[in-house]
Coordinates of C-alpha atoms in Angstrom, one line a residue:
Chain A
M1 CA 4.3 -1.4 58.3
S2 CA 7.7 0.2 58.9
D3 CA 9.4 -2.3 61.0
I4 CA 12.4 -3.7 59.1
R5 CA 13.9 -7.1 59.4
C6 CA 17.1 -8.0 57.5
R7 CA 18.8 -11.4 57.7
N8 CA 22.3 -12.3 56.4
L9 CA 22.5 -9.6 53.7
C10 CA 25.5 -10.0 51.4
K11 CA 26.4 -7.8 48.6
T12 CA 29.7 -7.6 46.6
F13 CA 30.8 -5.3 43.8
H14 CA 33.4 -5.9 41.2
Q15 CA 35.6 -3.0 40.4
G16 CA 38.8 -3.2 38.2
G17 CA 39.1 -7.0 38.7
E18 CA 38.8 -6.5 42.5
T19 CA 35.9 -7.8 44.5
I20 CA 34.6 -5.4 47.1
T21 CA 32.4 -6.7 49.9
A22 CA 29.8 -4.0 50.6
L23 CA 27.6 -6.0 52.9
D24 CA 28.8 -9.1 54.7
Q25 CA 26.1 -11.2 56.6
V26 CA 24.3 -8.1 57.9
S27 CA 21.3 -8.9 60.1
L28 CA 19.2 -6.1 61.6
D29 CA 15.8 -5.4 63.1
I30 CA 14.5 -1.8 63.1
G31 CA 11.2 -1.2 64.9
E32 CA 8.4 1.2 63.8
G33 CA 9.0 4.8 64.9
A34 CA 12.8 4.2 65.4
F35 CA 15.4 6.9 64.8
V36 CA 18.5 5.1 63.7
C37 CA 21.8 6.3 62.5
L38 CA 24.1 4.1 60.4
S39 CA 27.6 5.3 61.0
G40 CA 31.0 4.4 59.7
P41 CA 33.7 5.5 57.4
S42 CA 33.3 5.8 53.6
G43 CA 33.0 2.3 52.1
S44 CA 31.7 0.7 55.2
G45 CA 28.4 -0.3 53.5
K46 CA 26.0 2.3 54.9
T47 CA 24.7 3.5 51.5
T48 CA 24.5 0.0 50.2
L49 CA 22.5 -1.1 53.2
L50 CA 20.1 1.9 52.7
N51 CA 19.7 1.2 49.1
A52 CA 18.9 -2.5 49.9
L53 CA 16.4 -1.4 52.5
G54 CA 14.7 0.9 50.0
G55 CA 14.6 -1.8 47.3
L56 CA 16.9 0.3 45.1
D57 CA 19.5 -2.4 45.0
T58 CA 19.2 -6.2 45.4
P59 CA 21.5 -8.0 47.8
D60 CA 23.3 -11.1 46.5
S61 CA 21.8 -13.1 49.3
G62 CA 19.8 -12.7 52.5
T63 CA 16.3 -11.4 53.1
I64 CA 14.7 -8.0 53.8
A65 CA 11.2 -7.6 55.1
I66 CA 9.5 -4.3 55.6
G67 CA 6.3 -4.9 57.5
E68 CA 4.7 -7.9 55.8
Q69 CA 6.5 -7.4 52.5
R70 CA 9.5 -9.5 51.6
L71 CA 11.5 -7.3 49.2
E72 CA 13.0 -10.2 47.3
H73 CA 9.5 -11.5 46.4
L74 CA 8.5 -8.1 44.9
S75 CA 8.8 -7.3 41.3
R76 CA 10.5 -4.1 40.1
R77 CA 7.1 -2.5 39.8
Q78 CA 6.0 -3.5 43.2
R79 CA 9.2 -2.2 44.8
A80 CA 8.7 1.1 43.0
D81 CA 5.1 1.2 44.4
L82 CA 6.4 0.4 47.9
R83 CA 8.9 3.3 47.7
L84 CA 6.2 5.6 46.2
H85 CA 3.7 5.0 49.0
H86 CA 5.6 4.0 52.0
I87 CA 9.3 5.1 51.8
G88 CA 10.7 8.6 51.5
F89 CA 14.3 9.2 50.3
V90 CA 16.6 12.1 51.2
F91 CA 19.8 12.2 49.3
Q92 CA 23.1 13.9 50.0
A93 CA 22.9 15.9 46.8
Y94 CA 19.2 16.9 47.2
N95 CA 18.5 15.7 43.7
L96 CA 15.6 18.1 43.0
I97 CA 14.3 18.5 39.5
T98 CA 15.9 21.7 38.5
V99 CA 13.2 22.9 36.1
L100 CA 10.4 22.6 38.7
S101 CA 9.7 25.1 41.5
A102 CA 9.9 23.9 45.2
R103 CA 6.1 23.4 45.2
E104 CA 6.1 21.5 41.9
N105 CA 8.9 19.3 43.1
V106 CA 6.8 18.3 46.0
E107 CA 3.6 18.1 43.9
F108 CA 5.2 16.0 41.3
I109 CA 5.6 12.9 43.5
M110 CA 2.1 13.3 44.8
Q111 CA 0.8 13.4 41.3
V112 CA 2.5 10.2 40.6
Q113 CA 0.8 8.8 43.7
G114 CA -2.5 9.9 42.2
V115 CA -3.4 12.7 44.6
P116 CA -6.0 15.0 43.0
A117 CA -4.7 18.4 41.7
K118 CA -6.5 20.6 44.2
E119 CA -5.5 18.5 47.2
R120 CA -1.9 18.3 45.9
E121 CA -1.4 22.0 45.8
K122 CA -2.8 22.5 49.3
L123 CA -0.7 19.6 50.7
A124 CA 2.5 20.7 49.0
T125 CA 2.1 24.3 50.3
G126 CA 1.4 22.9 53.8
V127 CA 4.4 20.5 53.8
L128 CA 6.7 23.2 52.6
A129 CA 5.5 25.5 55.4
E130 CA 6.1 22.6 57.8
V131 CA 9.8 22.4 56.7
G132 CA 10.1 26.2 57.1
L133 CA 9.9 27.2 53.4
A134 CA 6.7 29.2 53.5
G135 CA 6.9 32.0 50.9
L136 CA 9.5 30.2 48.9
E137 CA 7.2 27.8 47.2
E138 CA 7.6 29.2 43.7
R139 CA 11.4 29.4 43.7
R140 CA 13.3 26.9 41.6
P141 CA 16.2 24.9 43.2
A142 CA 18.8 27.3 41.7
E143 CA 17.2 30.2 43.6
L144 CA 17.5 28.4 47.0
S145 CA 20.4 27.8 49.4
G146 CA 21.7 24.3 50.0
G147 CA 19.8 24.1 53.3
Q148 CA 16.6 25.2 51.7
Q149 CA 17.1 22.7 48.8
Q150 CA 17.6 19.9 51.3
R151 CA 14.4 21.0 53.0
V152 CA 12.5 20.8 49.7
A153 CA 13.9 17.3 49.4
V154 CA 12.7 16.5 52.8
A155 CA 9.3 18.0 52.0
R156 CA 9.2 15.9 48.9
A157 CA 10.1 12.8 50.9
I158 CA 7.5 13.3 53.6
A159 CA 4.7 14.7 51.4
T160 CA 3.6 11.2 50.5
R161 CA 3.2 10.5 54.3
P162 CA 5.7 7.6 54.3
A163 CA 6.2 5.4 57.3
L164 CA 9.9 5.2 56.7
V165 CA 12.4 7.8 55.6
L166 CA 15.8 6.7 54.4
A167 CA 18.4 9.5 54.4
D168 CA 21.8 9.1 52.9
E169 CA 24.3 11.7 54.3
P170 CA 21.6 14.3 54.4
T171 CA 23.7 17.0 56.0
A172 CA 26.9 16.4 54.1
N173 CA 26.5 19.5 52.0
L174 CA 25.0 21.7 54.6
D175 CA 26.6 24.2 57.0
S176 CA 26.2 23.5 60.7
R177 CA 23.2 25.7 61.2
S178 CA 21.3 24.2 58.3
A179 CA 22.3 20.8 59.4
A180 CA 21.0 21.4 62.9
R181 CA 17.7 22.7 61.5
L182 CA 17.3 19.7 59.3
M183 CA 18.0 17.3 62.1
D184 CA 15.5 19.1 64.3
L185 CA 13.0 18.7 61.6
F186 CA 13.7 14.9 61.4
V187 CA 13.3 14.6 65.1
T188 CA 10.0 16.5 65.0
L189 CA 8.6 14.3 62.2
N190 CA 9.8 11.2 64.1
R191 CA 8.2 12.4 67.3
E192 CA 5.0 13.8 66.0
R193 CA 4.2 11.6 63.0
G194 CA 5.9 8.5 64.2
V195 CA 8.0 8.3 61.0
T196 CA 10.8 5.8 61.1
F197 CA 14.2 7.4 60.2
V198 CA 17.2 5.5 59.1
I199 CA 20.1 7.9 58.4
S200 CA 23.5 7.1 57.1
T201 CA 26.2 9.5 58.3
H202 CA 29.7 9.8 59.3
D203 CA 29.1 13.1 61.0
A204 CA 29.3 12.6 64.8
R205 CA 27.0 15.6 65.4
V206 CA 24.2 14.0 63.4
M207 CA 24.7 10.7 65.3
G208 CA 23.9 12.7 68.5
Y209 CA 20.3 12.9 67.4
A210 CA 19.8 9.2 67.1
R211 CA 18.2 7.0 69.6
R212 CA 20.0 4.0 68.2
L213 CA 23.4 4.1 66.6
I214 CA 24.7 1.3 64.4
G215 CA 28.3 1.2 63.5
M216 CA 29.5 -0.4 60.3
R217 CA 32.9 -1.3 58.9
D218 CA 33.8 -3.3 55.9
G219 CA 30.2 -4.3 55.3
R220 CA 29.6 -5.6 58.7
I221 CA 27.8 -4.2 61.8
V222 CA 30.4 -3.7 64.4
S223 CA 28.3 -1.9 67.0
D224 CA 24.6 -1.5 67.7
Q225 CA 23.6 0.6 70.8
E226 CA 20.7 2.5 72.1
Q227 CA 21.5 6.0 73.3
Q228 CA 20.0 9.1 74.7
P229 CA 19.9 11.7 72.0
H230 CA 22.2 14.6 72.7
A231 CA 21.3 16.9 69.8
M232 CA 23.1 19.9 71.3
A233 CA 26.2 18.6 69.6
I234 CA 25.5 20.6 66.4
Chain B
M1 CA -2.2 22.0 36.4
N2 CA -0.7 18.6 35.6
V3 CA 2.9 18.8 36.8
T4 CA 4.1 16.1 34.5
W5 CA 3.1 18.2 31.5
I6 CA 4.8 21.2 33.0
L7 CA 7.9 19.1 33.6
A8 CA 7.8 17.8 30.0
W9 CA 7.4 21.3 28.6
R10 CA 10.2 22.8 30.7
N11 CA 12.5 19.8 29.9
L12 CA 12.2 20.8 26.3
W13 CA 13.7 24.2 27.1
R14 CA 16.7 22.9 29.1
H15 CA 18.7 23.2 25.9
R16 CA 16.9 25.9 23.9
R17 CA 19.2 25.9 20.9
R18 CA 19.0 22.1 20.5
T19 CA 15.2 22.2 20.8
W20 CA 14.8 25.0 18.3
L21 CA 17.1 23.2 15.9
T22 CA 15.0 20.1 16.1
V23 CA 11.8 22.0 15.9
G24 CA 13.3 24.0 13.0
A25 CA 14.0 20.8 11.1
M26 CA 10.5 19.7 11.6
V27 CA 9.0 23.1 10.7
F28 CA 11.1 23.2 7.5
S29 CA 10.1 19.7 6.5
N30 CA 6.5 20.3 7.3
I31 CA 6.5 23.6 5.2
L32 CA 8.1 21.7 2.4
L33 CA 5.7 18.8 2.6
V34 CA 2.6 21.0 2.8
F35 CA 3.9 23.0 -0.2
L36 CA 4.9 19.9 -2.2
V37 CA 1.7 18.0 -1.5
S38 CA -0.4 21.2 -2.3
L39 CA 1.6 21.6 -5.5
Q40 CA 1.1 18.0 -6.4
L41 CA -2.6 18.0 -5.7
G42 CA -2.9 21.3 -7.5
S43 CA -1.0 20.0 -10.5
Y44 CA -3.2 16.9 -10.6
Q45 CA -6.3 19.0 -10.5
M46 CA -4.9 21.1 -13.4
M47 CA -3.9 18.0 -15.3
I48 CA -7.3 16.4 -14.9
D49 CA -9.2 19.7 -15.6
G50 CA -6.9 20.6 -18.5
S51 CA -7.0 17.1 -20.1
L52 CA -10.7 16.6 -19.7
A53 CA -11.6 20.1 -20.8
A54 CA -9.5 19.7 -23.9
F55 CA -11.8 17.1 -25.5
P56 CA -13.1 14.1 -23.6
G57 CA -15.2 15.9 -20.9
H58 CA -15.9 14.4 -17.5
I59 CA -18.5 11.9 -18.7
Q60 CA -19.5 10.4 -22.1
I61 CA -22.4 8.4 -23.2
Q62 CA -21.4 6.0 -26.0
H63 CA -22.5 2.9 -27.7
R64 CA -21.4 -0.2 -25.7
G65 CA -18.0 -1.3 -27.1
Y66 CA -17.3 1.9 -29.0
L67 CA -14.5 3.0 -26.7
Q68 CA -12.6 -0.2 -27.4
D69 CA -13.5 -0.6 -31.0
Q70 CA -14.4 2.7 -32.8
H71 CA -16.5 1.5 -35.7
I72 CA -18.8 4.1 -37.2
Y73 CA -21.8 1.9 -36.9
Q74 CA -21.5 1.6 -33.1
S75 CA -23.5 4.8 -32.6
V76 CA -25.7 6.6 -30.2
P77 CA -29.3 6.9 -31.6
A78 CA -30.9 10.3 -31.6
A79 CA -27.7 11.8 -30.2
V80 CA -28.8 15.5 -30.4
E81 CA -32.1 14.7 -28.7
L82 CA -30.3 12.7 -26.0
A83 CA -27.9 15.6 -25.4
A84 CA -30.8 17.9 -25.0
R85 CA -32.4 15.6 -22.5
V86 CA -29.1 15.2 -20.5
R87 CA -28.6 19.0 -20.6
A88 CA -31.9 19.4 -18.7
M89 CA -30.8 17.0 -15.9
P90 CA -29.5 18.5 -12.7
G91 CA -25.8 18.3 -12.1
T92 CA -24.7 18.8 -15.6
E93 CA -22.8 22.0 -16.6
A94 CA -22.5 21.5 -20.4
V95 CA -23.5 18.8 -22.8
A96 CA -22.8 18.3 -26.5
A97 CA -23.3 15.5 -29.0
R98 CA -20.5 14.4 -31.3
A99 CA -19.9 12.0 -34.2
E100 CA -16.5 10.8 -35.5
A101 CA -15.1 9.1 -38.5
F102 CA -11.8 8.6 -40.1
A103 CA -11.4 10.2 -43.5
L104 CA -8.9 11.1 -46.1
A105 CA -8.5 14.9 -46.4
S106 CA -7.2 16.3 -49.7
S107 CA -6.2 19.6 -50.9
A108 CA -5.2 20.4 -54.5
E109 CA -1.7 19.1 -53.8
R110 CA -1.8 16.6 -51.0
S111 CA -3.9 14.0 -49.0
F112 CA -3.7 13.0 -45.3
G113 CA -5.7 10.7 -43.1
I114 CA -7.6 12.6 -40.4
L115 CA -10.1 12.1 -37.6
L116 CA -13.1 14.1 -38.6
T117 CA -15.4 15.1 -35.7
G118 CA -18.9 16.4 -36.1
V119 CA -19.8 18.8 -33.4
Q120 CA -22.7 21.0 -32.3
P121 CA -21.1 24.5 -32.8
G122 CA -23.5 26.1 -30.3
F123 CA -22.6 23.6 -27.5
E124 CA -19.1 22.4 -28.2
P125 CA -17.3 25.5 -26.8
A126 CA -18.8 24.7 -23.4
V127 CA -17.5 21.2 -23.2
S128 CA -14.1 21.6 -24.9
T129 CA -11.3 24.1 -25.0
F130 CA -10.7 23.3 -28.7
P131 CA -12.7 26.2 -30.0
G132 CA -10.6 28.5 -28.0
K133 CA -7.5 27.2 -29.7
V134 CA -8.4 28.6 -33.1
R135 CA -5.6 30.9 -34.0
M136 CA -6.7 31.9 -37.6
G137 CA -10.1 32.4 -38.9
R138 CA -13.0 31.4 -36.6
Y139 CA -14.6 28.4 -34.9
L140 CA -17.7 26.8 -36.4
E141 CA -21.0 28.6 -35.8
E142 CA -24.6 27.7 -35.7
G143 CA -25.9 27.6 -39.2
D144 CA -22.5 26.6 -40.7
S145 CA -22.8 23.7 -43.1
E146 CA -19.9 22.9 -45.4
A147 CA -17.3 24.5 -43.1
I148 CA -14.3 22.9 -41.4
V149 CA -11.7 23.8 -38.8
I150 CA -8.4 22.0 -39.0
G151 CA -5.2 21.8 -37.0
S152 CA -2.3 24.1 -37.9
V153 CA 0.0 21.2 -38.8
L154 CA -2.6 19.7 -41.1
A155 CA -3.1 23.1 -42.7
R156 CA 0.6 23.4 -43.3
N157 CA 0.9 19.8 -44.6
L158 CA -2.1 20.3 -47.0
K159 CA -0.9 23.8 -47.8
V160 CA -4.3 25.3 -47.2
G161 CA -5.4 28.4 -45.5
I162 CA -8.6 30.2 -44.5
G163 CA -11.1 30.2 -47.4
D164 CA -9.5 27.2 -49.2
E165 CA -11.5 24.1 -49.9
L166 CA -10.8 20.6 -48.6
T167 CA -12.2 17.4 -50.0
F168 CA -12.6 14.4 -47.7
I169 CA -13.7 10.9 -48.4
G170 CA -14.6 8.1 -46.1
S171 CA -17.1 5.3 -45.4
G172 CA -20.6 6.0 -44.3
R173 CA -22.4 4.3 -41.5
D174 CA -24.3 2.1 -43.9
G175 CA -21.1 1.3 -45.8
S176 CA -21.7 3.8 -48.5
F177 CA -19.1 6.1 -49.9
A178 CA -19.0 9.4 -48.0
A179 CA -17.5 12.4 -49.7
G180 CA -17.7 16.2 -49.2
V181 CA -16.1 19.5 -49.8
A182 CA -15.7 21.9 -47.0
T183 CA -14.3 25.4 -46.7
V184 CA -11.6 26.0 -44.1
V185 CA -13.1 28.6 -41.7
G186 CA -10.6 28.2 -38.9
I187 CA -7.2 26.8 -38.0
F188 CA -6.5 25.8 -34.4
D189 CA -3.2 25.3 -32.7
T190 CA -3.3 23.2 -29.5
G191 CA 0.5 23.0 -29.3
L192 CA 0.2 19.2 -29.5
E193 CA 1.6 18.2 -32.8
D194 CA -0.4 14.9 -33.1
V195 CA -3.6 16.7 -32.5
D196 CA -2.8 19.6 -34.8
R197 CA -1.8 17.2 -37.6
S198 CA -4.8 14.8 -37.5
M199 CA -7.9 16.4 -36.2
A200 CA -10.6 18.4 -37.9
Q201 CA -14.1 19.4 -36.9
V202 CA -17.3 20.0 -39.0
P203 CA -20.9 20.8 -38.0
L204 CA -22.6 17.7 -36.7
A205 CA -25.7 18.0 -38.9
W206 CA -23.6 18.1 -42.0
F207 CA -21.5 15.2 -40.7
Q208 CA -24.6 13.1 -40.1
Q209 CA -25.8 13.8 -43.6
L210 CA -22.4 13.0 -45.3
F211 CA -21.8 9.8 -43.3
A212 CA -25.3 8.5 -43.4
M213 CA -25.7 8.7 -39.7
G214 CA -29.3 9.8 -39.6
E215 CA -29.9 11.2 -36.2
A216 CA -27.1 9.2 -34.6
G217 CA -23.8 10.3 -33.2
H218 CA -21.0 8.6 -31.4
S219 CA -20.9 10.3 -28.1
V220 CA -22.7 12.7 -25.8
V221 CA -20.1 14.6 -23.9
I222 CA -20.9 16.0 -20.5
R223 CA -19.1 18.4 -18.2
V224 CA -20.0 18.7 -14.5
P225 CA -19.1 21.6 -12.2
G226 CA -16.4 19.6 -10.4
L227 CA -14.7 16.2 -10.3
E228 CA -16.5 15.3 -7.1
Q229 CA -19.8 15.4 -8.9
V230 CA -18.8 12.9 -11.6
Q231 CA -19.9 9.8 -9.8
A232 CA -23.3 11.2 -8.7
T233 CA -24.1 12.5 -12.2
A234 CA -22.8 9.3 -13.9
G235 CA -25.1 7.4 -11.6
A236 CA -28.1 9.5 -12.6
L237 CA -27.2 9.1 -16.3
R238 CA -27.2 5.3 -15.9
A239 CA -31.0 5.4 -15.3
L240 CA -31.6 6.9 -18.8
P241 CA -33.4 4.7 -21.4
G242 CA -30.9 3.0 -23.6
V243 CA -28.3 3.1 -20.9
A244 CA -30.4 1.1 -18.5
Q245 CA -31.2 -1.4 -21.3
G246 CA -27.5 -1.9 -22.0
E247 CA -27.2 -0.6 -25.5
L248 CA -25.4 2.5 -24.3
V249 CA -22.8 3.0 -21.6
V250 CA -21.9 5.9 -19.3
L251 CA -18.1 6.3 -19.1
D252 CA -16.5 8.6 -16.6
W253 CA -13.1 10.2 -17.2
N254 CA -11.2 7.3 -15.6
A255 CA -12.5 5.0 -18.2
L256 CA -12.2 7.6 -21.0
V257 CA -8.6 8.6 -20.2
P258 CA -7.1 5.7 -18.2
G259 CA -3.6 7.0 -18.7
L260 CA -4.3 10.1 -16.8
R261 CA -5.1 8.3 -13.5
Q262 CA -2.1 6.0 -14.1
A263 CA 0.2 9.0 -14.6
I264 CA -1.1 10.5 -11.4
T265 CA -0.7 7.3 -9.4
S266 CA 2.8 6.8 -10.7
D267 CA 3.8 10.3 -9.9
M268 CA 2.3 10.1 -6.5
T269 CA 4.1 6.9 -5.7
S270 CA 7.5 8.3 -6.6
A271 CA 6.8 11.6 -4.7
W272 CA 5.8 9.7 -1.6
F273 CA 9.0 7.8 -1.6
T274 CA 10.9 11.1 -1.6
Y275 CA 8.6 12.4 1.2
S276 CA 9.3 9.3 3.2
V277 CA 13.0 9.9 3.1
L278 CA 12.4 13.4 4.4
V279 CA 10.2 12.0 7.2
V280 CA 12.9 9.5 8.1
L281 CA 15.6 12.2 8.2
V282 CA 13.5 14.3 10.6
A283 CA 12.7 11.3 12.7
F284 CA 16.4 10.7 13.1
S285 CA 16.9 14.3 14.1
V286 CA 14.3 13.8 16.8
L287 CA 15.8 10.5 17.9
N288 CA 19.2 12.2 18.3
T289 CA 17.7 15.0 20.4
Q290 CA 15.7 12.8 22.6
L291 CA 18.4 10.3 23.1
M292 CA 20.8 13.0 24.1
S293 CA 18.2 14.5 26.4
V294 CA 17.6 11.1 28.1
L295 CA 21.3 10.3 28.4
E296 CA 22.0 13.7 30.0
R297 CA 19.3 13.2 32.6
T298 CA 20.3 9.6 33.6
R299 CA 20.9 10.8 37.1
E300 CA 17.6 12.6 37.4
F301 CA 15.8 9.6 36.1
G302 CA 17.6 7.5 38.6
V303 CA 16.3 9.7 41.4
M304 CA 12.8 9.5 40.0
L305 CA 13.0 5.7 40.0
A306 CA 14.3 5.9 43.6
L307 CA 11.4 8.0 44.6
G308 CA 9.0 5.4 43.2
M309 CA 8.3 6.3 39.7
S310 CA 8.0 3.3 37.4
P311 CA 10.1 3.1 34.2
G312 CA 6.8 3.2 32.3
R313 CA 6.0 6.7 33.8
L314 CA 9.5 7.9 32.8
A315 CA 9.0 6.6 29.3
R316 CA 5.6 8.4 29.2
L317 CA 7.4 11.6 30.3
V318 CA 9.8 11.3 27.4
G319 CA 6.8 10.5 25.1
M320 CA 5.1 13.7 26.3
E321 CA 8.2 15.7 25.7
T322 CA 8.4 14.3 22.1
L323 CA 4.7 14.9 21.7
L324 CA 5.1 18.6 22.6
L325 CA 8.2 18.9 20.4
A326 CA 6.4 17.3 17.5
A327 CA 3.2 19.3 18.1
L328 CA 5.3 22.5 18.0
G329 CA 6.8 21.4 14.7
L330 CA 3.4 20.4 13.4
G331 CA 1.7 23.7 14.4
L332 CA 4.4 26.0 13.1
G333 CA 5.0 23.8 10.0
V334 CA 1.3 23.6 9.0
A335 CA 0.9 27.4 9.6
G336 CA 4.0 28.2 7.6
G337 CA 3.2 25.7 4.8
G338 CA -0.5 26.8 4.8
L339 CA 0.5 30.5 4.4
L340 CA 3.0 29.8 1.6
S341 CA 0.7 27.4 -0.3
G342 CA -2.3 29.7 0.4
Y343 CA -0.5 32.6 -1.1
L344 CA 0.6 30.7 -4.2
N345 CA -2.8 29.2 -4.5
H346 CA -4.0 32.8 -4.9
A347 CA -1.1 34.2 -7.0
G348 CA 0.1 31.1 -8.8
F349 CA 3.6 30.6 -9.9
V350 CA 5.6 29.5 -12.9
Y351 CA 7.4 26.1 -12.6
P352 CA 10.4 26.3 -14.9
G353 CA 11.3 23.3 -17.0
V354 CA 7.8 21.7 -17.1
E355 CA 6.3 23.7 -19.9
E356 CA 6.3 20.7 -22.2
M357 CA 4.5 18.5 -19.8
M358 CA 2.0 21.3 -19.1
E359 CA 1.3 21.7 -22.8
R360 CA 0.8 18.0 -23.1
F361 CA -1.9 18.1 -20.5
M362 CA -3.4 21.4 -22.0
L363 CA -2.5 23.4 -18.8
G364 CA -2.0 27.1 -18.6
G365 CA 1.4 28.6 -17.8
R366 CA 0.9 29.1 -14.0
I367 CA 0.6 26.5 -11.4
Y368 CA -1.8 26.9 -8.5
P369 CA -1.2 24.7 -5.4
E370 CA -4.4 23.2 -4.0
V371 CA -4.7 23.9 -0.3
S372 CA -6.9 21.3 1.5
L373 CA -7.0 19.4 4.7
V374 CA -5.2 16.6 3.0
S375 CA -2.4 18.8 1.7
L376 CA -2.1 20.6 5.0
L377 CA -2.0 17.6 7.3
V378 CA -0.9 14.4 5.5
G379 CA 2.8 15.3 5.4
P380 CA 3.1 17.0 8.8
L381 CA 1.2 14.1 10.4
A382 CA 3.6 11.7 8.9
V383 CA 6.5 13.8 10.4
F384 CA 4.5 13.9 13.7
I385 CA 4.1 10.1 13.8
G386 CA 7.7 9.6 12.7
A387 CA 8.9 11.8 15.6
L388 CA 6.8 9.9 18.1
L389 CA 8.1 6.6 16.8
A390 CA 11.7 8.0 17.0
A391 CA 11.2 8.6 20.7
L392 CA 10.5 4.9 21.3
Y393 CA 14.1 3.9 21.5
P394 CA 15.2 6.6 24.1
A395 CA 12.0 5.8 26.0
L396 CA 12.5 2.1 26.0
R397 CA 16.1 2.5 27.2
L398 CA 14.6 3.8 30.5
F399 CA 13.2 0.3 31.2
R400 CA 16.8 -0.9 31.5
L401 CA 17.8 1.8 34.0
Q402 CA 18.7 0.7 37.5
P403 CA 18.1 3.4 40.1
V404 CA 21.5 3.1 42.0
A405 CA 23.6 2.9 38.8
A406 CA 21.6 5.8 37.3
M407 CA 22.1 8.0 40.3
R408 CA 25.9 7.5 40.1
A409 CA 25.9 8.8 36.5
V410 CA 27.6 12.1 36.1

């Protein structure tokens, strides 16, 4: 269900009496299992597009379909359910719940999904091991490095077995080594689980991992090209 | 374990000081409420017990209409025999027959109107605290005939003392002239001037003879072991001959002393108004805490919304936090209030400034709060519910939260 079709997306913001065009007639198709990077300078509309794709923000006009679901036809509750069961989010600032341990952060979202307690614990431990955090399950975010926190965030995002992961500048706060490990993890998940990745970044090294690179500027798509990943850049 | 409950619990302790302040306010209010309600219920119990033990008893059997219109001819036939029969019934603690009449009491120098009561000296002390109020001389005894006990104010007004004679005149049940001379054997002092000025007691047998009562009296006074037994015993008494036929009526203490219930109801109403103010103040404290807590976590809530949690689930999380907060206040408050009230229930205490009221209701000097499920839980549960209601506003705010805007919050 993870193929994405956007048509003529427009979104403007008003700030201090000024109108900012964040998305300007954006049309885009992303196939299932794709590994896409949205690139461009700050203010180019990458995050706005990601938010719109995830149903976090509503475009002023245009349509978005994820699989068979037209986002504009979904209620707030239905969009939340879509995110809960089919879309994983990874944010620049990790956004973990500080009072919960790594395992509890991952378990929490599974609990919301309705996964039974015993299964939850097993799955959470497994997914944390998968992202390389075995043995650190009971640590709270403050006791983990930035890279480790971002891995917990990834574990949280993929624990629900989403078909689509939207990642907004996931490496922005990471050192090169942690960033490389994170991107390797994304590539593995994409390759082995078929998870679709849409990553916004302005880091050229991250772009090297993508099989499709979409360039944005002033709310418009200015380039869209397939490429051979060259991950060695990081 | 349920992660949402873990999260709710840990969220409470993000700001320990603030949480403890709020819990402290709830605990303080709950202790206060438990103590005040226990005190209130204890006082009511003492008021009822004291007032009823003084004279009226828990239940009386009277001639129908006598309570409203106390004519001497509205009498209970074979009162002593009826009292004996009632005494043998299960559920009664003490029973005594009485007869009453208004009379003019005269000493050598003065005359005053009094309410003269004929009592069974052997049984009266068990239904009334009057005999225990005799400060000079003695109370009436079995075998006494022309003996009288009078109030201290009446004794002073008539200028009589122990051993002096009093003459009294009145109207007999058959309309005849009733007159007698009695020797003062005791002087009681209840502390209530009206009572001490106008009441006197003589042996029932002699009263019946003087006032041409035959075997009749005016009431059979019954005490039961506790207030909770009044209705059951009154029900059983209604099956007695004479009562069942409608000539006699069984009156419980509510009917005998209607002012007592009204005084309690009135006091309770004003007290609950005060308690409500306390509950509202605590609710505002919880509202403040939870609102701050929600506002501080706007970004985190935005992330949760982004991850797919519904606003309803977030509201439920805030509700759970408030529930835990309120439960903490409830548990500690009930425990603290229970301990305090329990101790005072055992030791009693003096409540300065209410001696006059206590005397009015024939109470002793110490107050003993009554600890019961009602006194322990009614106030704290009101605080608990108030706290939960106070969390509604911060919780409902979450339904307006937009994930993107919330995640931008600092």
